[in-house]
CSV table of C-alpha atoms in Angstrom, one decimal:
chain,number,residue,atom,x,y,z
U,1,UNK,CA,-7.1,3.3,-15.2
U,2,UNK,CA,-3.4,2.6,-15.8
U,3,UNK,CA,-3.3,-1.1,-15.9
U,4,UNK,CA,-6.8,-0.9,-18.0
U,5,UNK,CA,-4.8,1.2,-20.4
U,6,UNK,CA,-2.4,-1.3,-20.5
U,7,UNK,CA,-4.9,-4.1,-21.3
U,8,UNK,CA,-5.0,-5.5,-17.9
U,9,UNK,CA,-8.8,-6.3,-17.4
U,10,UNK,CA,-9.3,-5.2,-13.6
U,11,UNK,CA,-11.3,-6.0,-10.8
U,12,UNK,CA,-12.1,-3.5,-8.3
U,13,UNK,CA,-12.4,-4.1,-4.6
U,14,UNK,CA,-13.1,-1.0,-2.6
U,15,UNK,CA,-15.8,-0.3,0.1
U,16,UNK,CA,-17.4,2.9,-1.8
U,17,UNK,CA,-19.7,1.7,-4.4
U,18,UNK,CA,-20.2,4.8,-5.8
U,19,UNK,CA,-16.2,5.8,-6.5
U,20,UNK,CA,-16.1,1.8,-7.9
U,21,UNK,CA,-19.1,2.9,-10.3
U,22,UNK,CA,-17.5,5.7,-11.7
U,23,UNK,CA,-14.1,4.4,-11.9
U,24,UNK,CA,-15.7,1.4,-14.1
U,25,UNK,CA,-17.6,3.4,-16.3
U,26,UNK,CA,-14.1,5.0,-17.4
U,27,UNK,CA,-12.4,1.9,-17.7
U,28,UNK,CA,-15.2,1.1,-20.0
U,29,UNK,CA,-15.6,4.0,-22.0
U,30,UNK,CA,-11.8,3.7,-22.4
U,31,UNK,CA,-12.6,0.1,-24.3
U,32,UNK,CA,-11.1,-1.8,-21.1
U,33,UNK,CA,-12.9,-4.6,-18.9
U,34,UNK,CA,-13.4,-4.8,-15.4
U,35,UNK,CA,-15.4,-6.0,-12.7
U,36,UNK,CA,-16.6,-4.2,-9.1
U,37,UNK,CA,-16.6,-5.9,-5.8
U,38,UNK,CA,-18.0,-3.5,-3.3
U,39,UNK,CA,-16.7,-4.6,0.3
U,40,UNK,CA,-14.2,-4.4,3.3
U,41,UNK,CA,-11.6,-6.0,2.2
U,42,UNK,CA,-10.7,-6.8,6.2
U,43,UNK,CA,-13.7,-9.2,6.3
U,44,UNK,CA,-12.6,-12.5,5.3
U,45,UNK,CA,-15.4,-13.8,4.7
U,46,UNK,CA,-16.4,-11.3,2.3
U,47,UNK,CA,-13.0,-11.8,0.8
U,48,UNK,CA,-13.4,-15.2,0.4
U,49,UNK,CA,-17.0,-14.7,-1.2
U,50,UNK,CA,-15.4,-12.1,-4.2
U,51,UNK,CA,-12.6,-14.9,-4.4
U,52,UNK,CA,-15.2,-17.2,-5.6
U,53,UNK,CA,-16.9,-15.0,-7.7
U,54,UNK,CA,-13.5,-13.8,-9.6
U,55,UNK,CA,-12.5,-17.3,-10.1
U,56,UNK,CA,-15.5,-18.0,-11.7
U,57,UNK,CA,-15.3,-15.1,-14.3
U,58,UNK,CA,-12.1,-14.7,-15.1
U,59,UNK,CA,-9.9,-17.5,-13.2
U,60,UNK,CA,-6.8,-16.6,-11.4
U,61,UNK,CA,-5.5,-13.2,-11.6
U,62,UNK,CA,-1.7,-12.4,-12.5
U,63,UNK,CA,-1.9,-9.3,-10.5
U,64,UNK,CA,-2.8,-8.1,-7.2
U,65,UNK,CA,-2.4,-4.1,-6.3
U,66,UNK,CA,-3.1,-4.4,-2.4
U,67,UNK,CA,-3.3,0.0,-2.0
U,68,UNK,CA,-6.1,-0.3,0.9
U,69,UNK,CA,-5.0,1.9,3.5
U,70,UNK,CA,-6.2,4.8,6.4
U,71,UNK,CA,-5.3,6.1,9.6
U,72,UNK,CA,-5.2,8.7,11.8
U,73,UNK,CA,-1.9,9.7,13.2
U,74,UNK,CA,-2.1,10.1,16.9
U,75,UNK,CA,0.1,9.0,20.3
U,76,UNK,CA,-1.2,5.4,21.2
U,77,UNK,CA,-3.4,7.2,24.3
U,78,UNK,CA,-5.0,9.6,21.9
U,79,UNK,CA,-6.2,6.5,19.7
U,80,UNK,CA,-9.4,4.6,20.1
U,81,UNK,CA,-10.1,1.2,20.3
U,82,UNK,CA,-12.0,1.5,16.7
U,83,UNK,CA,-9.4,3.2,15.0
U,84,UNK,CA,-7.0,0.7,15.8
U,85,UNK,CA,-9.1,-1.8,14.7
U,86,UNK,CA,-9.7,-0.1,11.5
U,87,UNK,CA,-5.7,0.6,10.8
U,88,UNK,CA,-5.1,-2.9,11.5
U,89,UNK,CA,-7.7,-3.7,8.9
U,90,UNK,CA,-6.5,-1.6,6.2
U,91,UNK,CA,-3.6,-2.3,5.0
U,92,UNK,CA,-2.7,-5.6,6.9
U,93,UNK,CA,-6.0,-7.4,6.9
U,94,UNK,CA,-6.8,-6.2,3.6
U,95,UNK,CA,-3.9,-6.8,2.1
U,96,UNK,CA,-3.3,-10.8,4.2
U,97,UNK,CA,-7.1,-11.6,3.3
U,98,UNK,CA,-6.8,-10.6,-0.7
U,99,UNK,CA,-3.7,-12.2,-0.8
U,100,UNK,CA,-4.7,-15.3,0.8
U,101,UNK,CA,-7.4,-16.1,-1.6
U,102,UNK,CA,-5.4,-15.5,-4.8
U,103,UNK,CA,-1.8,-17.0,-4.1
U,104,UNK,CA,-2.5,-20.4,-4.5
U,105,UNK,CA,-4.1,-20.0,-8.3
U,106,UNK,CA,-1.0,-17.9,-8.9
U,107,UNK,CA,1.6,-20.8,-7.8
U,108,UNK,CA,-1.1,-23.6,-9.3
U,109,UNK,CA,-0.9,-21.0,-12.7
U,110,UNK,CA,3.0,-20.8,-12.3
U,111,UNK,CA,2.8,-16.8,-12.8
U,112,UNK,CA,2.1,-14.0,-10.6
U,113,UNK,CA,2.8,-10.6,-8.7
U,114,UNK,CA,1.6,-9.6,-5.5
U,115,UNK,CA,2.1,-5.7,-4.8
U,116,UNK,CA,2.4,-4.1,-1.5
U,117,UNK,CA,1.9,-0.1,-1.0
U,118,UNK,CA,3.6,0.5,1.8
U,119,UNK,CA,4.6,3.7,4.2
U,120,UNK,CA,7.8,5.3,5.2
U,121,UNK,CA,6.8,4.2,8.4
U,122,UNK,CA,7.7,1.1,8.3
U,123,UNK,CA,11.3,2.5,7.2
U,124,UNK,CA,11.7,5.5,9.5
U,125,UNK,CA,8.8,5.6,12.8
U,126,UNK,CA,7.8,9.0,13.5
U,127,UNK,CA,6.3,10.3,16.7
U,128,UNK,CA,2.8,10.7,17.0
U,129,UNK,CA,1.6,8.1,14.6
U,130,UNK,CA,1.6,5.0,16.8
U,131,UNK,CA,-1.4,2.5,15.9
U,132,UNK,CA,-0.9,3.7,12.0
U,133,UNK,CA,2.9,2.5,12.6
U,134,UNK,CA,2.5,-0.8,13.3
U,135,UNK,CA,-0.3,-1.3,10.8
U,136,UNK,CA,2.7,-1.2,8.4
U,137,UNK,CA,5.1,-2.8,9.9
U,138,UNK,CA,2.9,-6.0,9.5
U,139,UNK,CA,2.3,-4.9,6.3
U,140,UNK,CA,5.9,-5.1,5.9
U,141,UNK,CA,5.9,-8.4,8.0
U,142,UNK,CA,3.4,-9.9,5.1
U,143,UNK,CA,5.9,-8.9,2.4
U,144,UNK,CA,8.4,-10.4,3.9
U,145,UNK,CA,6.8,-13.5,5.1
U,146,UNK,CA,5.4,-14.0,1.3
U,147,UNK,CA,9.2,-13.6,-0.2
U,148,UNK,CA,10.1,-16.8,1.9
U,149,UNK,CA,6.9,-18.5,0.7
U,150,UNK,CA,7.3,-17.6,-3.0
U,151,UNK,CA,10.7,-19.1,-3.0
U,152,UNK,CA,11.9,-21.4,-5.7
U,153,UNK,CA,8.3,-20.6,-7.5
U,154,UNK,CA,7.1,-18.0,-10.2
U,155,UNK,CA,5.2,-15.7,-8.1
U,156,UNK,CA,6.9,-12.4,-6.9
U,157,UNK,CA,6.6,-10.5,-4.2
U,158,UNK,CA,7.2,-6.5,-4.1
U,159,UNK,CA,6.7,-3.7,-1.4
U,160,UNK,CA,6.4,-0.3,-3.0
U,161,UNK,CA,7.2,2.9,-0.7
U,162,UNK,CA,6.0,5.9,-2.0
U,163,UNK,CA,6.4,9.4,0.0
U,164,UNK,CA,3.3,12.4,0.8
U,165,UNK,CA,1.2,11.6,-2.6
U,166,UNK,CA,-1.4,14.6,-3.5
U,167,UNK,CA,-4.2,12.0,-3.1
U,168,UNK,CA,-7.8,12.9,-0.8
U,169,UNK,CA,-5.7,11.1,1.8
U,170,UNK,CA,-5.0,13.6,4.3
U,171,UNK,CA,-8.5,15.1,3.9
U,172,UNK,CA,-10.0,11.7,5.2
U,173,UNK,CA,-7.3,11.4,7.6
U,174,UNK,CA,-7.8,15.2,9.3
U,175,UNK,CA,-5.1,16.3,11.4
U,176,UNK,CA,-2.1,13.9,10.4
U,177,UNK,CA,-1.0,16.4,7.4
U,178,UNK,CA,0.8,18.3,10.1
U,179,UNK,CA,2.2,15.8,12.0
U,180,UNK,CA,4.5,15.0,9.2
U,181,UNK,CA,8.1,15.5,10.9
U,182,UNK,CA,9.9,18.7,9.2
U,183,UNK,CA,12.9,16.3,7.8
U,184,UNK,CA,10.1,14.2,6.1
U,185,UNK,CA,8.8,17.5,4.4
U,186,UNK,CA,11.9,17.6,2.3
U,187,UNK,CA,10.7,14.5,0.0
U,188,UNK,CA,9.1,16.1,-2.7
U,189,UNK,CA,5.0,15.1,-3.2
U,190,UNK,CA,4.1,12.7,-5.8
U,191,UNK,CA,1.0,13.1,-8.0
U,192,UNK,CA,-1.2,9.3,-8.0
U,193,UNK,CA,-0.4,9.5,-12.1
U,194,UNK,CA,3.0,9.7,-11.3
U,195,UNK,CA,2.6,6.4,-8.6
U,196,UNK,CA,0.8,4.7,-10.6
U,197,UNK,CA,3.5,4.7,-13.7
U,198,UNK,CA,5.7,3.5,-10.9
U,199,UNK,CA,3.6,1.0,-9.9
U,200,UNK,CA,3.3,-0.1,-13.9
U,201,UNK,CA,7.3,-0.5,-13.9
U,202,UNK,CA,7.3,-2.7,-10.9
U,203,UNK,CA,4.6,-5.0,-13.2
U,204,UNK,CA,7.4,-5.0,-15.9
U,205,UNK,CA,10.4,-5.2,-13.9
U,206,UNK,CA,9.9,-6.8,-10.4
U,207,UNK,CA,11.6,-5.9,-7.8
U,208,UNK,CA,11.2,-6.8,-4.1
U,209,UNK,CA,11.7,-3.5,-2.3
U,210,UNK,CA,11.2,0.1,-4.3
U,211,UNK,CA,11.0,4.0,-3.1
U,212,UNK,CA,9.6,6.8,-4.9
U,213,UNK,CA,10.9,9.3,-5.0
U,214,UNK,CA,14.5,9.2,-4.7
U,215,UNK,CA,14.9,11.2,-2.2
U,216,UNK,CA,12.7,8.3,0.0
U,217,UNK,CA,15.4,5.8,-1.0
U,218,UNK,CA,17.7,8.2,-0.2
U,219,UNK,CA,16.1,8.4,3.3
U,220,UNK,CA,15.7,4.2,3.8
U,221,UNK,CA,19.3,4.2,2.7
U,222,UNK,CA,20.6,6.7,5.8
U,223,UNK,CA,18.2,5.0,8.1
U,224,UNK,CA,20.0,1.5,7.6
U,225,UNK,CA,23.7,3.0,7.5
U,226,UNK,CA,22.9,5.3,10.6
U,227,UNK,CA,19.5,4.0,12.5
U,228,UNK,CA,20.6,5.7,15.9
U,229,UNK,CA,21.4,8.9,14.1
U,230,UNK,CA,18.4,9.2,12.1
U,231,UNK,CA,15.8,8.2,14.6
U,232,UNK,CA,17.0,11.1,16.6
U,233,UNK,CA,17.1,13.5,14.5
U,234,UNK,CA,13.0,12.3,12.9
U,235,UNK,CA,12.1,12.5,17.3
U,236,UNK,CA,13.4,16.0,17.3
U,237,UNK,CA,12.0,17.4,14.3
U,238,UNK,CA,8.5,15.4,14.9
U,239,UNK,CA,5.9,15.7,17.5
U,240,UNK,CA,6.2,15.4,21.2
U,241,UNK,CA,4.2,14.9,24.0
């Protein structure tokens, strides 16, 4: 609804159908445009198949928002084989697939902006959260990768961080909530209106790396300055076997 509001015309990918419907028929009723692609966004070739169908409507897009992104925390042995299939697929695949299909128009267009929402865990790891873990570390990984890519063209790269948002997350996700180590507890909870005004800045002023809130930044800062430190202090306040 943000970037509607601000005259983007959108295209939503999601696997719910029924969320995409009612999230278009705001945007709509708001005087906005967009267009719903119902799918896994893990599924290349079902990636590749909304690629074509984009292009054909509306060309190459300016923008892409990759926010897929689930999981379960739970020690590795606790984890099925599924579940790390799926948090490998959402955000990495997700992210890699969407990104794959759209990059090229953006350097052939000589404008673009590929955004990243990442996790704190890719900062700071936290026991008990294993297979969701590494899912964003190669999220990370892709962000990274793309800077070098991008270089010496017009297309930017940016990894947003954001800290506990009060999205439905945790109620799809049962039983990570209170995993959350005590020290991470301190960062205060953002609202998704409040991320997605942050997300809206990063469109006007790119940057490659951002945290929200401060107090995340202020966390990502420590961890750099004193990694040995702050993973053992995150061990002792998280959870243990």
């Amino acid at each position: 609804m943000a970037l509607a509001r601000s005259a983007w015309r959108v295209v939503l990918v999601a696997r719910r159908a029924d969320r995409l419907d009612e999230l278009a028929a705001a945007i709509t009723d708001a005087g906005g445009e967009t267009l719903i692609e119902a799918l896994d966004a893990s599924d290349g070739a079902a990636v590749d198949a909304m690629s074509d169908r984009v292009h054909s409507t509306w060309g190459a897009p300016a923008l892409l928002v990759n926010s897929a992104g689930a999981g379960i925390w739970r020690f590795l042995e606790e984890t099925t084989a599924a579940e790390i299939d799926s948090m490998i697929g959402a955000p990495y695949l997700a992210a890699a697939h969407t990104s794959r299909v759209f990059v090229g128009g953006m350097i052939e267009s000589g404008r673009g902006h590929l955004i990243h929402i990442g996790s704190p865990a890719s900062i700071i790891p936290w026991p008990g959260a294993t297979a969701y873990t590494a899912s964003r570390w190669a999220l990370r990984g892709l962000h990274e990768a793309l800077r070098q890519d991008l270089s010496g063209t017009r297309v930017r790269s940016s990894l947003v961080y954001f800290g506990e948002v009060s999205s439905e997350y945790f109620e799809t996700n049962p039983g990570s909530h209170e995993h959350i180590p005590s020290l991470g507890r301190s960062i205060p909870v953002s609202t998704p209106e409040r991320c997605a005004e942050v997300i809206l800045d990063v469109i006007r002023r790119p940057r490659p790396v951002v945290y929200h809130p401060f107090a995340l930044r202020l966390m990502a800062w420590t961890a750099a300055v004193l990694p040995g430190p702050t993973r053992w202090l995150i061990a002792k306040t998280g959870r243990s076997h």
